[in-house]
Amino acid sequence: MDKLNSQSTELQIMDVAEQLFLEKGFAMTSTTEIAKQVGCNQALVHYYYRSKEKLFLLIFRKKIETFANYFVTVGDESMSFEHRLKLRMYAHFEMFQNNPKMPFMILNELTTNPRRLQTVKEIFSKAPGLVVSQLEAELKVEFDKGRIRKMSAVDVMLSAFSLNAGLFLLLPIIKGLSVLPDNEIKNMIEKRKEENYQIILRSLRE
Amino acid sequence: MDKLNSQSTELQIMDVAEQLFLEKGFAMTSTTEIAKQVGCNQALVHYYYRSKEKLFLLIFRKKIETFANYFVTVGDESMSFEHRLKLRMYAHFEMFQNNPKMPFMILNELTTNPRRLQTVKEIFSKAPGLVVSQLEAELKVEFDKGRIRKMSAVDVMLSAFSLNAGLFLLLPIIKGLSVLPDNEIKNMIEKRKEENYQIILRSLRE
DNA sequence: ATATAGTTTAATAGCTCTATTAATACGATG
DNA sequence: CATCGTATTAATAGAGCTATTAAACTATAT
């Protein structure tokens, strides 16, 4: 193995682990495989991170926090409702673009291992219904102006989330079934960013 | 263990396996656990189904076929475009309602184990682009009438799929975070069926 | 009652995985 | 160069898992 790697072994382990956990999930990834891919002894994984679980939680927490942080993006009071909606939708989408495998990892771990919901609860406890009630208020203002139909913030968020996450969840399958040539995929993703915003916007129109 | 169960052990094993595979995925489910939950010896699982992989594939194929079959639902020529769209969206949604854990299982297995894409290809090879081109044609008719904006069938299907599957993928998390009281969940699901149809319909409006 | 086919069990081989331990190599510092 | 802390390795305990095998059980037909 080339030991010319600039990074410390400790960080390399973390990086490789992140890749593998994202790709195949906690259960399907072994510390042996991580070590092999780093090119070091398997004991080193435990030397630095004690246990597979602890190493995983480090990475998982980071992802959840990235995810949670997105929610603070609010936009400016002066902007139109449409503009603010667009900003949010784009920010959400771009977070997934930068972490395309995050949605699957989070979904996978929370579904197969419900115990992990606790971790999420803790991290989200800070800003829980705050975002929802914020959006709720904005929707009410627009509704009172007669600009949009009556719709709950939870519903809007659920739709937006499904559309954005859905694309990235399906991406490996789309690629695998080679429905689209590789070079057009990037294209398609970029188009879906605007499309998803449009869908949410139109779904609100009276 | 009560051996008064009406079903044969062979079928019981299949049923329990289906539950567990749906719940926790292939990797996280052991034949030992299946046997324990059935109340029989672990060797029986292999006696009837040879290997864990073969047992899994039996179940996985069934799910994929259920999924693929939905696509044939077309609707009547005489109906309006809206009506046909509604029929399809509802059929799709109801298939998920009847198999709420199917989306996760399929997604999980195809993502963590790309080798399984082959299985899907085989099953889908029968009616591949047929459904897409069918919808494409219908969209063109409506577009030519000036009733809807220009949009590709793939885009529409991706959106519809994301919205419908998204709800059922998120359900365990929504329940786990106890965002909603248990009795209101059924309510919410039923509302989302119409809502998702509305979203797709509105996304098409010129 | 005995033979026979189909079920079920206990035991275990063989594998892989996590985690630990003790020994060794490395590298900086005094 | 001797020392000391850190990094790394080999070896292995201990657990769980899949799959196989041979023996035991059960029911049914002759």
Coordinates of C-alpha atoms (C1' of nucleotides) in Angstrom, one line a residue:
Chain A
M1 CA 0.0 0.0 0.0
D2 CA 1.2 3.5 -0.7
K3 CA 2.0 5.1 2.6
L4 CA 2.6 8.4 0.8
N5 CA -0.9 9.5 1.7
S6 CA -0.8 13.0 3.1
Q7 CA -3.6 12.5 5.6
S8 CA -3.1 10.9 9.0
T9 CA -4.3 7.3 9.2
E10 CA -6.8 8.4 11.8
L11 CA -8.5 10.7 9.4
Q12 CA -8.2 8.3 6.5
I13 CA -10.1 5.8 8.5
M14 CA -12.8 8.3 9.2
D15 CA -13.1 9.2 5.5
V16 CA -13.2 5.7 4.3
A17 CA -15.7 4.8 6.9
E18 CA -17.9 7.7 5.9
Q19 CA -17.8 6.5 2.3
L20 CA -18.6 2.9 3.2
F21 CA -21.3 3.8 5.7
L22 CA -22.9 6.1 3.2
E23 CA -22.7 3.5 0.4
K24 CA -23.7 0.3 2.2
G25 CA -25.0 1.2 5.6
F26 CA -23.8 0.3 9.1
A27 CA -24.8 -3.4 9.0
M28 CA -23.1 -4.1 5.6
T29 CA -19.8 -2.4 6.5
S30 CA -17.2 -4.2 8.6
T31 CA -14.2 -2.7 10.4
T32 CA -12.1 -5.2 8.5
E33 CA -13.3 -3.8 5.2
I34 CA -12.6 -0.2 6.3
A35 CA -9.1 -1.2 7.3
K36 CA -8.4 -3.0 4.1
Q37 CA -9.5 0.0 2.1
V38 CA -7.3 2.3 4.1
G39 CA -4.5 -0.2 3.9
C40 CA -3.9 -0.5 7.6
N41 CA -4.4 -3.1 10.3
Q42 CA -7.9 -3.7 11.5
A43 CA -7.0 -3.1 15.1
L44 CA -6.2 0.5 14.2
V45 CA -9.9 1.2 13.6
H46 CA -10.6 0.3 17.2
Y47 CA -7.4 2.0 18.5
Y48 CA -8.7 5.3 17.2
Y49 CA -12.4 5.0 17.6
R50 CA -12.9 2.3 20.2
S51 CA -15.9 0.6 18.5
K52 CA -17.6 0.5 15.2
E53 CA -20.7 2.0 16.8
K54 CA -18.8 5.0 18.1
L55 CA -17.2 5.6 14.8
F56 CA -20.5 5.4 13.1
L57 CA -22.2 7.7 15.5
L58 CA -19.5 10.3 14.9
I59 CA -20.3 10.3 11.2
F60 CA -24.1 9.9 11.6
R61 CA -24.3 12.9 14.0
K62 CA -22.3 15.0 11.5
K63 CA -24.8 14.2 8.8
I64 CA -27.8 14.8 10.9
E65 CA -26.4 18.1 12.0
T66 CA -25.7 19.1 8.4
F67 CA -29.3 18.2 7.7
A68 CA -30.7 20.1 10.7
N69 CA -28.6 23.2 10.0
Y70 CA -30.2 23.6 6.6
F71 CA -33.5 24.4 8.3
V72 CA -32.2 27.7 9.7
T73 CA -31.9 29.2 6.2
V74 CA -34.8 31.6 6.3
G75 CA -34.4 34.4 3.8
D76 CA -35.1 38.1 4.1
E77 CA -38.3 39.8 5.3
S78 CA -38.3 42.1 2.3
M79 CA -38.4 39.3 -0.3
S80 CA -41.6 38.1 -1.9
F81 CA -43.1 34.9 -0.7
E82 CA -42.2 33.2 -4.0
H83 CA -38.6 34.3 -3.7
R84 CA -38.2 33.1 -0.2
L85 CA -39.8 29.8 -1.1
K86 CA -37.4 29.4 -4.0
L87 CA -34.4 30.2 -1.8
R88 CA -35.5 27.5 0.7
M89 CA -36.2 24.9 -1.9
Y90 CA -32.9 25.5 -3.6
A91 CA -31.0 25.4 -0.4
H92 CA -32.6 22.2 0.5
F93 CA -31.9 20.7 -2.9
E94 CA -28.3 21.9 -2.9
M95 CA -27.6 20.4 0.5
F96 CA -28.6 17.1 -1.0
Q97 CA -26.5 17.8 -4.1
N98 CA -23.5 18.2 -1.8
N99 CA -24.4 15.1 0.1
P100 CA -26.2 12.9 -2.4
K101 CA -26.0 9.8 -0.3
M102 CA -27.0 11.4 3.0
P103 CA -30.8 10.9 2.5
F104 CA -30.4 7.1 2.0
M105 CA -28.1 6.7 5.0
I106 CA -30.3 8.6 7.4
L107 CA -33.4 6.9 6.1
N108 CA -31.8 3.5 6.3
E109 CA -30.4 3.8 9.8
L110 CA -33.5 5.3 11.2
T111 CA -35.7 2.6 9.7
T112 CA -33.7 -0.5 10.4
N113 CA -32.5 0.7 13.8
P114 CA -35.3 2.7 15.5
R115 CA -33.0 3.2 18.6
R116 CA -31.2 5.8 16.5
L117 CA -34.3 8.0 16.5
Q118 CA -33.2 9.1 19.9
T119 CA -30.0 10.6 18.5
V120 CA -32.1 12.6 16.0
K121 CA -34.5 13.8 18.7
E122 CA -31.6 15.2 20.7
I123 CA -30.1 17.1 17.8
F124 CA -33.4 18.4 16.6
S125 CA -34.6 19.3 20.1
K126 CA -33.1 22.8 19.7
A127 CA -35.2 24.0 16.8
P128 CA -38.2 21.7 16.7
G129 CA -41.5 23.2 15.7
L130 CA -39.8 26.6 15.2
V131 CA -39.3 26.1 11.5
V132 CA -42.8 24.8 11.0
S133 CA -44.5 27.6 12.8
Q134 CA -42.4 30.1 10.9
L135 CA -43.6 28.7 7.6
E136 CA -47.1 28.4 9.0
A137 CA -47.1 32.1 9.6
E138 CA -45.8 33.0 6.2
L139 CA -48.4 30.8 4.6
K140 CA -51.2 32.5 6.6
V141 CA -50.1 35.9 5.4
E142 CA -50.2 34.8 1.8
F143 CA -53.5 33.0 2.3
D144 CA -55.1 36.1 3.8
K145 CA -54.0 38.1 0.8
G146 CA -55.9 35.5 -1.3
R147 CA -52.7 34.5 -3.1
I148 CA -52.6 30.8 -2.2
R149 CA -55.0 28.1 -1.1
K150 CA -55.2 26.9 2.5
M151 CA -52.4 24.4 3.2
S152 CA -50.6 23.4 6.3
A153 CA -46.9 23.9 6.7
V154 CA -46.3 20.3 7.5
D155 CA -47.9 19.3 4.2
V156 CA -45.8 21.7 2.2
M157 CA -42.7 20.5 3.9
L158 CA -43.5 16.9 3.4
S159 CA -44.1 17.4 -0.3
A160 CA -40.9 19.5 -0.7
F161 CA -38.9 17.0 1.2
S162 CA -40.3 14.0 -0.7
L163 CA -39.6 15.6 -4.1
N164 CA -36.0 16.6 -3.3
A165 CA -35.0 13.6 -1.3
G166 CA -36.8 11.3 -3.7
L167 CA -34.6 12.2 -6.6
F168 CA -31.4 11.5 -4.7
L169 CA -32.8 8.3 -3.2
L170 CA -33.6 7.0 -6.6
L171 CA -30.4 8.1 -8.3
P172 CA -28.4 4.9 -7.7
I173 CA -31.3 3.0 -9.2
I174 CA -31.7 5.3 -12.2
K175 CA -28.0 5.0 -12.8
G176 CA -28.0 1.2 -12.3
L177 CA -30.9 0.6 -14.7
S178 CA -29.0 2.9 -17.1
V179 CA -32.3 4.7 -17.9
L180 CA -30.2 7.7 -18.8
P181 CA -26.7 8.1 -20.2
D182 CA -24.2 9.2 -17.6
N183 CA -23.6 12.6 -19.0
E184 CA -27.3 13.5 -19.0
I185 CA -27.7 12.7 -15.4
K186 CA -26.1 15.9 -14.2
N187 CA -28.2 17.8 -16.6
M188 CA -31.4 16.1 -15.3
I189 CA -30.5 16.8 -11.7
E190 CA -30.0 20.5 -12.4
K191 CA -33.4 20.7 -14.1
R192 CA -35.1 18.9 -11.3
K193 CA -34.0 21.6 -8.9
E194 CA -36.1 24.2 -10.6
E195 CA -38.8 21.7 -11.4
N196 CA -39.3 20.8 -7.8
Y197 CA -39.6 24.4 -6.8
Q198 CA -42.2 25.0 -9.5
I199 CA -44.2 22.0 -8.4
I200 CA -44.4 23.3 -4.8
L201 CA -45.2 26.8 -6.0
R202 CA -48.0 25.6 -8.3
S203 CA -49.4 23.3 -5.7
L204 CA -50.0 26.4 -3.6
R205 CA -51.8 28.5 -6.2
E206 CA -55.5 29.0 -5.6
Chain B
M1 CA -44.4 -22.5 21.6
D2 CA -47.9 -23.1 20.5
K3 CA -47.9 -25.6 17.7
L4 CA -51.6 -25.0 17.2
N5 CA -50.9 -22.7 14.3
S6 CA -53.0 -23.6 11.4
Q7 CA -50.4 -22.8 8.7
S8 CA -47.7 -25.2 7.8
T9 CA -44.3 -24.5 9.2
E10 CA -43.0 -23.9 5.7
L11 CA -45.4 -21.1 5.1
Q12 CA -44.9 -19.7 8.6
I13 CA -41.3 -19.4 7.9
M14 CA -42.0 -17.5 4.7
D15 CA -44.4 -15.1 6.5
V16 CA -42.1 -14.3 9.3
A17 CA -39.2 -13.9 6.9
E18 CA -41.2 -11.5 4.9
Q19 CA -42.0 -9.4 8.0
L20 CA -38.4 -9.3 9.1
F21 CA -36.9 -8.6 5.7
L22 CA -39.4 -5.8 5.3
E23 CA -38.7 -4.4 8.7
K24 CA -34.9 -4.7 9.0
G25 CA -33.6 -5.7 5.6
F26 CA -31.6 -8.7 4.4
A27 CA -28.4 -7.9 6.2
M28 CA -29.9 -7.3 9.6
T29 CA -32.1 -10.4 9.6
S30 CA -30.7 -13.8 10.5
T31 CA -32.1 -17.2 9.8
T32 CA -31.7 -17.9 13.5
E33 CA -34.0 -15.0 14.3
I34 CA -36.6 -16.1 11.8
A35 CA -36.6 -19.6 13.3
K36 CA -36.9 -18.2 16.8
Q37 CA -39.9 -16.1 15.9
V38 CA -41.6 -19.0 14.2
G39 CA -40.8 -21.3 17.1
C40 CA -38.9 -23.9 15.1
N41 CA -35.4 -25.1 14.7
Q42 CA -33.1 -23.0 12.6
A43 CA -32.2 -25.8 10.3
L44 CA -35.8 -25.9 9.1
V45 CA -35.3 -22.6 7.4
H46 CA -32.6 -24.2 5.3
Y47 CA -34.5 -27.4 4.9
Y48 CA -37.3 -25.7 3.1
Y49 CA -35.6 -22.8 1.4
R50 CA -32.0 -24.0 1.1
S51 CA -30.4 -20.7 1.8
K52 CA -31.2 -17.3 3.2
E53 CA -30.5 -15.7 -0.2
K54 CA -33.0 -18.0 -2.0
L55 CA -35.6 -17.3 0.6
F56 CA -35.0 -13.6 0.3
L57 CA -35.2 -13.7 -3.5
L58 CA -38.6 -15.4 -3.3
I59 CA -40.0 -12.6 -1.3
F60 CA -38.1 -9.8 -3.1
R61 CA -39.3 -11.0 -6.5
K62 CA -42.9 -11.1 -5.2
K63 CA -42.6 -7.5 -4.1
I64 CA -41.0 -6.3 -7.3
E65 CA -43.7 -8.0 -9.3
T66 CA -46.5 -6.4 -7.2
F67 CA -44.8 -3.2 -7.9
A68 CA -44.3 -3.8 -11.6
N69 CA -47.9 -5.0 -12.0
Y70 CA -49.3 -1.7 -10.8
F71 CA -48.0 -0.1 -14.0
V72 CA -50.4 -1.8 -16.2
T73 CA -53.4 0.0 -14.7
V74 CA -54.2 2.3 -17.5
G75 CA -57.8 3.4 -17.3
D76 CA -60.4 3.9 -20.0
E77 CA -60.0 5.8 -23.3
S78 CA -63.3 7.7 -22.8
M79 CA -62.2 9.2 -19.5
S80 CA -60.9 12.7 -19.2
F81 CA -57.1 13.2 -18.8
E82 CA -57.7 14.3 -15.2
H83 CA -59.7 11.3 -14.4
R84 CA -57.2 8.9 -15.8
L85 CA -54.4 10.7 -13.9
K86 CA -56.4 10.4 -10.7
L87 CA -57.0 6.7 -11.2
R88 CA -53.3 6.1 -11.7
M89 CA -52.2 8.2 -8.8
Y90 CA -54.7 6.6 -6.5
A91 CA -53.8 3.1 -7.7
H92 CA -50.1 3.8 -7.1
F93 CA -50.8 5.2 -3.7
E94 CA -53.1 2.4 -2.7
M95 CA -50.5 -0.2 -3.7
F96 CA -48.2 1.5 -1.2
Q97 CA -50.9 1.6 1.4
N98 CA -51.3 -2.2 1.1
N99 CA -47.6 -2.7 1.2
P100 CA -46.3 0.2 3.3
K101 CA -42.9 -1.2 3.9
M102 CA -42.3 -2.3 0.3
P103 CA -40.7 1.0 -0.8
F104 CA -38.1 0.9 1.9
M105 CA -37.2 -2.7 1.3
I106 CA -36.8 -2.3 -2.5
L107 CA -34.8 0.9 -2.1
N108 CA -32.7 -0.5 0.6
E109 CA -31.8 -3.7 -1.2
L110 CA -31.2 -2.0 -4.5
T111 CA -29.0 0.6 -3.0
T112 CA -26.9 -1.5 -0.6
N113 CA -26.6 -4.5 -3.0
P114 CA -26.5 -3.3 -6.6
R115 CA -26.2 -6.9 -7.8
R116 CA -29.9 -7.0 -7.2
L117 CA -30.6 -4.5 -9.9
Q118 CA -30.3 -7.4 -12.3
T119 CA -33.3 -9.1 -10.8
V120 CA -35.3 -5.9 -11.3
K121 CA -34.1 -5.6 -14.9
E122 CA -35.3 -9.1 -15.7
I123 CA -38.8 -8.5 -14.2
F124 CA -39.2 -5.1 -15.8
S125 CA -37.9 -6.2 -19.2
K126 CA -41.4 -7.2 -20.2
A127 CA -43.0 -3.7 -20.0
P128 CA -40.1 -1.3 -20.1
G129 CA -40.6 2.0 -21.8
L130 CA -44.2 1.0 -22.7
V131 CA -45.7 2.8 -19.8
V132 CA -43.6 5.8 -20.3
S133 CA -44.4 6.1 -24.0
Q134 CA -48.1 5.6 -23.2
L135 CA -48.1 8.5 -20.8
E136 CA -45.9 10.5 -23.1
A137 CA -48.6 10.2 -25.8
E138 CA -51.4 11.3 -23.4
L139 CA -49.4 14.3 -22.3
K140 CA -48.8 15.3 -25.9
V141 CA -52.6 15.2 -26.7
E142 CA -53.3 17.4 -23.7
F143 CA -50.5 19.7 -24.5
D144 CA -51.7 20.1 -28.1
K145 CA -55.1 21.1 -26.8
G146 CA -53.3 23.8 -24.8
R147 CA -54.5 22.3 -21.5
I148 CA -51.2 21.6 -19.9
R149 CA -47.6 22.9 -20.1
K150 CA -44.9 20.9 -21.8
M151 CA -43.5 18.2 -19.5
S152 CA -41.8 14.9 -20.1
A153 CA -43.5 11.7 -18.9
V154 CA -40.4 10.7 -17.0
D155 CA -40.5 13.9 -15.0
V156 CA -44.1 13.4 -14.2
M157 CA -43.6 9.9 -13.1
L158 CA -40.6 10.8 -11.0
S159 CA -42.5 13.5 -9.2
A160 CA -45.5 11.2 -8.6
F161 CA -43.3 8.4 -7.4
S162 CA -41.3 10.6 -5.1
L163 CA -44.5 12.1 -3.5
N164 CA -46.2 8.8 -3.0
A165 CA -43.2 6.7 -1.9
G166 CA -41.8 9.6 0.1
L167 CA -44.7 9.5 2.5
F168 CA -44.4 5.8 3.2
L169 CA -40.6 5.9 3.5
L170 CA -41.0 8.6 6.1
L171 CA -43.8 7.0 8.0
P172 CA -41.6 5.1 10.5
I173 CA -39.7 8.3 11.2
I174 CA -42.8 10.4 11.6
K175 CA -44.2 7.8 14.0
G176 CA -40.9 7.4 15.8
L177 CA -40.6 11.1 16.4
S178 CA -44.2 11.1 17.5
V179 CA -44.9 14.2 15.5
L180 CA -48.5 13.1 15.2
P181 CA -50.7 11.1 17.6
D182 CA -51.3 7.6 16.4
N183 CA -54.9 8.0 15.5
E184 CA -54.3 11.0 13.3
I185 CA -51.8 9.2 11.2
K186 CA -54.4 7.2 9.3
N187 CA -56.2 10.4 8.7
M188 CA -53.2 12.1 7.4
I189 CA -52.3 9.3 5.0
E190 CA -55.8 9.4 3.5
K191 CA -55.5 13.1 3.0
R192 CA -52.1 12.8 1.3
K193 CA -53.6 10.5 -1.3
E194 CA -55.7 13.3 -2.7
E195 CA -53.1 15.9 -2.0
N196 CA -50.4 14.1 -4.0
Y197 CA -52.8 13.8 -7.0
Q198 CA -53.6 17.5 -6.7
I199 CA -50.0 18.4 -6.7
I200 CA -49.2 16.5 -9.8
L201 CA -52.3 17.9 -11.5
R202 CA -51.5 21.5 -10.6
S203 CA -47.8 21.0 -11.6
L204 CA -49.1 20.4 -15.2
R205 CA -51.4 23.3 -15.4
E206 CA -50.3 26.0 -17.9
Chain C
dA1 C1' -46.8 -53.9 13.1
dT2 C1' -43.6 -52.4 9.8
dA3 C1' -41.9 -49.9 6.2
dT4 C1' -41.6 -45.4 4.2
dA5 C1' -41.6 -40.6 3.3
dG6 C1' -41.8 -36.3 5.2
dT7 C1' -40.5 -33.2 9.5
dT8 C1' -37.9 -31.7 13.0
dT9 C1' -34.1 -31.6 16.1
dA10 C1' -29.3 -31.4 18.0
dA11 C1' -24.7 -30.9 16.9
dT12 C1' -21.3 -29.0 14.6
dA13 C1' -18.0 -27.4 10.8
dG14 C1' -16.4 -23.3 9.0
dC15 C1' -16.6 -18.6 8.4
dT16 C1' -16.5 -13.7 9.5
dC17 C1' -16.9 -10.2 12.5
dT18 C1' -15.8 -7.1 16.8
dA19 C1' -12.8 -6.1 20.2
dT20 C1' -8.8 -6.8 23.1
dT21 C1' -4.0 -7.6 24.2
dA22 C1' 0.8 -7.9 24.1
dA23 C1' 4.6 -7.2 21.4
dT24 C1' 7.0 -4.3 18.0
dA25 C1' 8.4 -0.3 15.1
dC26 C1' 8.8 4.6 14.7
dG27 C1' 10.1 9.2 15.6
dA28 C1' 10.9 13.1 18.2
dT29 C1' 13.3 15.0 22.2
dG30 C1' 16.4 15.5 25.7
Chain D
dC1 C1' 22.2 7.4 21.7
dA2 C1' 18.7 6.3 25.1
dT3 C1' 14.1 7.2 26.1
dC4 C1' 9.4 7.7 25.9
dG5 C1' 5.1 8.3 23.8
dT6 C1' 2.6 7.2 19.8
dA7 C1' 1.5 4.3 15.9
dT8 C1' 1.1 -0.2 14.1
dT9 C1' 0.9 -5.1 13.8
dA10 C1' 0.0 -10.1 14.8
dA11 C1' -2.6 -13.1 17.3
dT12 C1' -6.5 -14.4 19.3
dA13 C1' -10.8 -14.8 22.4
dG14 C1' -15.5 -14.9 21.9
dA15 C1' -19.7 -14.4 19.6
dG16 C1' -23.0 -15.0 15.9
dC17 C1' -24.1 -16.5 11.6
dT18 C1' -25.0 -19.9 7.5
dA19 C1' -25.2 -24.3 6.0
dT20 C1' -24.8 -29.3 6.5
dT21 C1' -25.4 -33.8 8.4
dA22 C1' -27.1 -37.6 10.9
dA23 C1' -30.2 -39.0 14.0
dA24 C1' -35.0 -39.0 15.9
dC25 C1' -39.7 -38.3 15.5
dT26 C1' -44.4 -38.6 13.2
dA27 C1' -47.9 -40.0 10.4
dT28 C1' -49.6 -42.7 6.8
dA29 C1' -50.1 -46.6 3.9
dT30 C1' -49.5 -51.4 3.3

